[in-house]
CSV table of C-alpha atoms and ligand atoms in Angstrom, one decimal:
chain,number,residue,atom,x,y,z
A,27,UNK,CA,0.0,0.0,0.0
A,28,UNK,CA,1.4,3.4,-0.7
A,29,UNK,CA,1.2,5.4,2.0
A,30,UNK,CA,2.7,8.7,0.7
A,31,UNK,CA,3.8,9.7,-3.3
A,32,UNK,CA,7.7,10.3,-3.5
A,33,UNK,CA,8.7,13.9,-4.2
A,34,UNK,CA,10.2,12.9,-7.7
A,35,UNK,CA,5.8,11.2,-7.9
A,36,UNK,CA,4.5,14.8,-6.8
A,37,UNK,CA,6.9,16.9,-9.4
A,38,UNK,CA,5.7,14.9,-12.6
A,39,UNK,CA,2.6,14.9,-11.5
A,40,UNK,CA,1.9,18.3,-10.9
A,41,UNK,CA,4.4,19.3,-14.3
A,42,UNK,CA,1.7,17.7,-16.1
A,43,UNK,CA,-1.0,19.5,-14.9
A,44,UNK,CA,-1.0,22.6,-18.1
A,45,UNK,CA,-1.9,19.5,-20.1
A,46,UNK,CA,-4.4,18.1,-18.0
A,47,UNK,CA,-5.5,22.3,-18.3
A,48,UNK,CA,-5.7,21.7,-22.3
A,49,UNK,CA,-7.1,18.0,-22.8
A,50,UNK,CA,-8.4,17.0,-19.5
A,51,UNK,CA,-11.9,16.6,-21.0
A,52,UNK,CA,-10.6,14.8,-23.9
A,53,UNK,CA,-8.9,12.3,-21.8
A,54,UNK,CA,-11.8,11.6,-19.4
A,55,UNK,CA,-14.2,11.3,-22.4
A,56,UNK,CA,-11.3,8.6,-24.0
A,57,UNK,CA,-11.5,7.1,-20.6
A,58,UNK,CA,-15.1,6.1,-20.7
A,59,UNK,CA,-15.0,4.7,-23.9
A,60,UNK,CA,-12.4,2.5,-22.6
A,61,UNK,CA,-14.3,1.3,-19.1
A,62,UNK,CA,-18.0,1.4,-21.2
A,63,UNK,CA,-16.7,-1.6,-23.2
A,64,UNK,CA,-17.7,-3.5,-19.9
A,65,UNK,CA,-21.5,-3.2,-19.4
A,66,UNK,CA,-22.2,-3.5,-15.9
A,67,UNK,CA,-19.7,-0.6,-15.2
A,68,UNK,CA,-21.1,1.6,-17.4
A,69,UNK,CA,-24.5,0.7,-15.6
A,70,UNK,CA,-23.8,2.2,-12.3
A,71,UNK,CA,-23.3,6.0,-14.4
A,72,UNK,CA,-26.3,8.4,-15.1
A,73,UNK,CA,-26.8,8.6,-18.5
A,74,UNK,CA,-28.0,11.9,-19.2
A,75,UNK,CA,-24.8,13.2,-17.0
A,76,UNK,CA,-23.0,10.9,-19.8
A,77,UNK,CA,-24.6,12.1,-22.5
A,78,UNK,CA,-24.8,15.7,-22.0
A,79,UNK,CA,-21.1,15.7,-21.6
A,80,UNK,CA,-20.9,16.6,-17.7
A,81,UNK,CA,-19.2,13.4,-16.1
A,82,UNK,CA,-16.6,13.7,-18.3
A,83,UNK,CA,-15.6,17.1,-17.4
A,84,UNK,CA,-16.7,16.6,-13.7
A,85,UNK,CA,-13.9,14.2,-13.6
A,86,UNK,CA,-11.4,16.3,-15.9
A,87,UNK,CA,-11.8,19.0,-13.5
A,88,UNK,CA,-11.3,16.5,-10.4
A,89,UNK,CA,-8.3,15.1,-12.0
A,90,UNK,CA,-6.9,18.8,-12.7
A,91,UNK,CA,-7.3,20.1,-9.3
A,92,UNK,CA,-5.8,16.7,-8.2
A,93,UNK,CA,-2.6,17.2,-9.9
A,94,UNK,CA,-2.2,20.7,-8.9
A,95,UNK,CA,-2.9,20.3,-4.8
A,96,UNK,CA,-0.8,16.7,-5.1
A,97,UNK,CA,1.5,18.4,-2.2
A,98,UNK,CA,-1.5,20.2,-0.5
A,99,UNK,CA,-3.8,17.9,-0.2
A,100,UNK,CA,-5.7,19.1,2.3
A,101,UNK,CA,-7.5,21.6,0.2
A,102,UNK,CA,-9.5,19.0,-1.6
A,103,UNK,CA,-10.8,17.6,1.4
A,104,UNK,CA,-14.7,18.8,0.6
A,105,UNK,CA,-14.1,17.6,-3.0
A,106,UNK,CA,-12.8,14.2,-1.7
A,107,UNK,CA,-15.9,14.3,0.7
A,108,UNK,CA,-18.3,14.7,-2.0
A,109,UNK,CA,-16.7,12.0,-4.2
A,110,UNK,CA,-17.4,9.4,-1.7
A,111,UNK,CA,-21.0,10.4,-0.9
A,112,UNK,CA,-21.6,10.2,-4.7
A,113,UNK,CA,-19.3,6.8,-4.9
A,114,UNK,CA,-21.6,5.1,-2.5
A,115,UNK,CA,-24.9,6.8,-3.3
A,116,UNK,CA,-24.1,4.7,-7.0
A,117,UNK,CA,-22.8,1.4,-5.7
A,118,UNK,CA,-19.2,2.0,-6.5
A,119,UNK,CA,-17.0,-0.6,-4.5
A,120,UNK,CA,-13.5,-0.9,-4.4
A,121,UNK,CA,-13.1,-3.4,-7.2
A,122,UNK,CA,-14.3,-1.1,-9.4
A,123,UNK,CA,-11.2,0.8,-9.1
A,124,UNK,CA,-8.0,-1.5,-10.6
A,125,UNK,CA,-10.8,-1.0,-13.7
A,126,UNK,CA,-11.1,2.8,-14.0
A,127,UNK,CA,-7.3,2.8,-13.3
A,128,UNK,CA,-6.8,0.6,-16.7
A,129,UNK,CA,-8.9,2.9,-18.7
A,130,UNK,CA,-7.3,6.0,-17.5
A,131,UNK,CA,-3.6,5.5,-17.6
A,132,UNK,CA,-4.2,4.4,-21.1
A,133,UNK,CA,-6.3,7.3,-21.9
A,134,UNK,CA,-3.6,9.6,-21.0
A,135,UNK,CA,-1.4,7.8,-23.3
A,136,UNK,CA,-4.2,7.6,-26.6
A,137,UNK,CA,-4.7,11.6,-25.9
A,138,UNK,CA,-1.2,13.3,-24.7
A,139,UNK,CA,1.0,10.3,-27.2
A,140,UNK,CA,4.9,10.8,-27.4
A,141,UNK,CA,4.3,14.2,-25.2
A,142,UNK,CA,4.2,10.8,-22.1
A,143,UNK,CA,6.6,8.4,-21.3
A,144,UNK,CA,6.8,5.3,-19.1
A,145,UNK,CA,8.1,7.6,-16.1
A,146,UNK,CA,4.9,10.3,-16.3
A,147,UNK,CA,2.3,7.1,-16.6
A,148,UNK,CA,4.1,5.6,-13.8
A,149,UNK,CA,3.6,8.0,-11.9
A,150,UNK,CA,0.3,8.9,-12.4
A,151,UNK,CA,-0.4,5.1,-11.6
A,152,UNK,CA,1.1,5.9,-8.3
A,153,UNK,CA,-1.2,9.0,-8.0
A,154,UNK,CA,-4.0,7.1,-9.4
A,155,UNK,CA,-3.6,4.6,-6.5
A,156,UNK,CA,-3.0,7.4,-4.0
A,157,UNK,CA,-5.6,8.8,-4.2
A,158,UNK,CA,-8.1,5.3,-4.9
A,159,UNK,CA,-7.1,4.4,-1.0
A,160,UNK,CA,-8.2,8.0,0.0
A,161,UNK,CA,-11.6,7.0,-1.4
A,162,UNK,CA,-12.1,3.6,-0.8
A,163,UNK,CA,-11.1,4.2,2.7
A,164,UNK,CA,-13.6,7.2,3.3
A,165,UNK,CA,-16.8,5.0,0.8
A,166,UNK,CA,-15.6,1.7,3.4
A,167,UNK,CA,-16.8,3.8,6.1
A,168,UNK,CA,-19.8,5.3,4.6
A,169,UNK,CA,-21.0,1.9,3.8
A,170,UNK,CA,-20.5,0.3,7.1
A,171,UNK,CA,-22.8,3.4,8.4
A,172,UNK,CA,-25.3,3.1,6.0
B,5,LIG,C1,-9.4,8.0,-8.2
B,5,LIG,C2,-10.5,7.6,-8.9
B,5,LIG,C3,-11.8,8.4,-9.0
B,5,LIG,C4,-12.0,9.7,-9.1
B,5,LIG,C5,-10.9,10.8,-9.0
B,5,LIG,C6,-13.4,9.9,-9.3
B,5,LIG,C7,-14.0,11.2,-9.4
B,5,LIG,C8,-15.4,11.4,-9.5
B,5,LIG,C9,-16.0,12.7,-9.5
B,5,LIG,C10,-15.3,14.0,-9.4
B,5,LIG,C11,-17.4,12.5,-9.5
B,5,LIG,C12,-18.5,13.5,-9.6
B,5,LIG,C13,-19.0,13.8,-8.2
B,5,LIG,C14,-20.0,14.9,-8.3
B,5,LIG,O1,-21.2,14.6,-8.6
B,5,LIG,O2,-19.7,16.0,-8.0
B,5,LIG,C15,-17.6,11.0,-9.6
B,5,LIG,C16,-18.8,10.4,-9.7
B,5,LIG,C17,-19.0,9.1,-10.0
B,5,LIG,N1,-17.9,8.2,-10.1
B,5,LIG,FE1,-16.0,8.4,-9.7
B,5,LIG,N2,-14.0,8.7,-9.4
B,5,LIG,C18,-13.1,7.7,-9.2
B,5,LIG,C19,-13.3,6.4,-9.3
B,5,LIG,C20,-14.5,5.8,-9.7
B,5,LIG,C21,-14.7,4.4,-9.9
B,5,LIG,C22,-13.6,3.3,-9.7
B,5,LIG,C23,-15.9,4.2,-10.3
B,5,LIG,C24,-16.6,2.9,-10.7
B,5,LIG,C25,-16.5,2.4,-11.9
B,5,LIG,C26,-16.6,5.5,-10.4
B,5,LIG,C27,-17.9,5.8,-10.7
B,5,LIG,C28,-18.5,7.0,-10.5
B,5,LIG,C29,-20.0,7.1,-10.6
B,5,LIG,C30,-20.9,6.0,-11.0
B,5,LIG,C31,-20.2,8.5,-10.3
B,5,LIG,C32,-21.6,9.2,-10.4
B,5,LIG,C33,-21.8,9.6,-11.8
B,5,LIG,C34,-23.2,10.0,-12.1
B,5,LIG,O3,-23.6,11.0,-11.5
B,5,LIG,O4,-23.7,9.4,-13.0
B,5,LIG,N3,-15.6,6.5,-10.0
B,5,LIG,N4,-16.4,10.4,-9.5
């Protein structure tokens, strides 16, 4: 289990946050149409959020402030919060997440191309991952209370 991102982690990460600026949404949307290749995933999403476009920037703009507060994290504690509650309100369990994590990462890849290497989508599996325990921890506990 990770249990903090090294320093070398939190530089590439937030160096690549001016692209994530530019084609966040067109990454997230890429991402989608990776994970809604498997039917009951794309089940547990609310269609008209799909189809009017506002998931995929919801999550673009998730992933953007992610990258820039990587060292501060503390400031997206609400935003973190609010993730969970929706997490658990649609039945998203921590299996769930080695999935989104193997549409994303390659996402990146289809959208951003030689401008990432092996060392900026390793570490932004590490991030990924980071950031997955955050919120499986927090929905663990909202389940249990529910
Ligand atoms: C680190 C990983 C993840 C991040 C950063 C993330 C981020 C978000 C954000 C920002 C929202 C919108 C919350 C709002 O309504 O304001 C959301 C909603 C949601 N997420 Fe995630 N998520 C992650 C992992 C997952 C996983 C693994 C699944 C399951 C496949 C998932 C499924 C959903 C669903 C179903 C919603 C509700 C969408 C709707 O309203 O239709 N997410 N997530």
């Amino acid at each position: 289990m990770t249990t903090t991102l090294s320093p070398e982690t939190i530089a590439i990460v937030k160096a690549t946050a001016p692209a994530l600026q530019q084609h966040g949404v067109a990454i997230t949307t890429r991402m989608y149409e990776r994970l809604f290749v498997d039917p009951e995933v794309k089940a547990l999403f609310d269609e008209a959020a799909q189809e009017s476009g506002e998931q995929p920037k919801r999550l673009a703009a998730a992933i953007l402030a992610y990258a820039k507060n990587v060292d501060n994290l503390g400031v997206l504690g609400q935003a973190v919060e609010r993730m969970a509650q929706r997490h658990v309100e649609t039945g998203v369990k921590a299996e769930h997440y080695p999935l989104v994590a193997a549409a994303l990462l390659p996402a990146i890849k289809d959208v951003l191309g030689d401008a990432v290497d092996d060392n900026i989508l390793s570490a932004w599996g590490e991030a990924y991952w980071f950031l997955a325990e955050i919120l499986t921890g927090r929905e663990k506990q909202l389940y249990q209370a529910a």
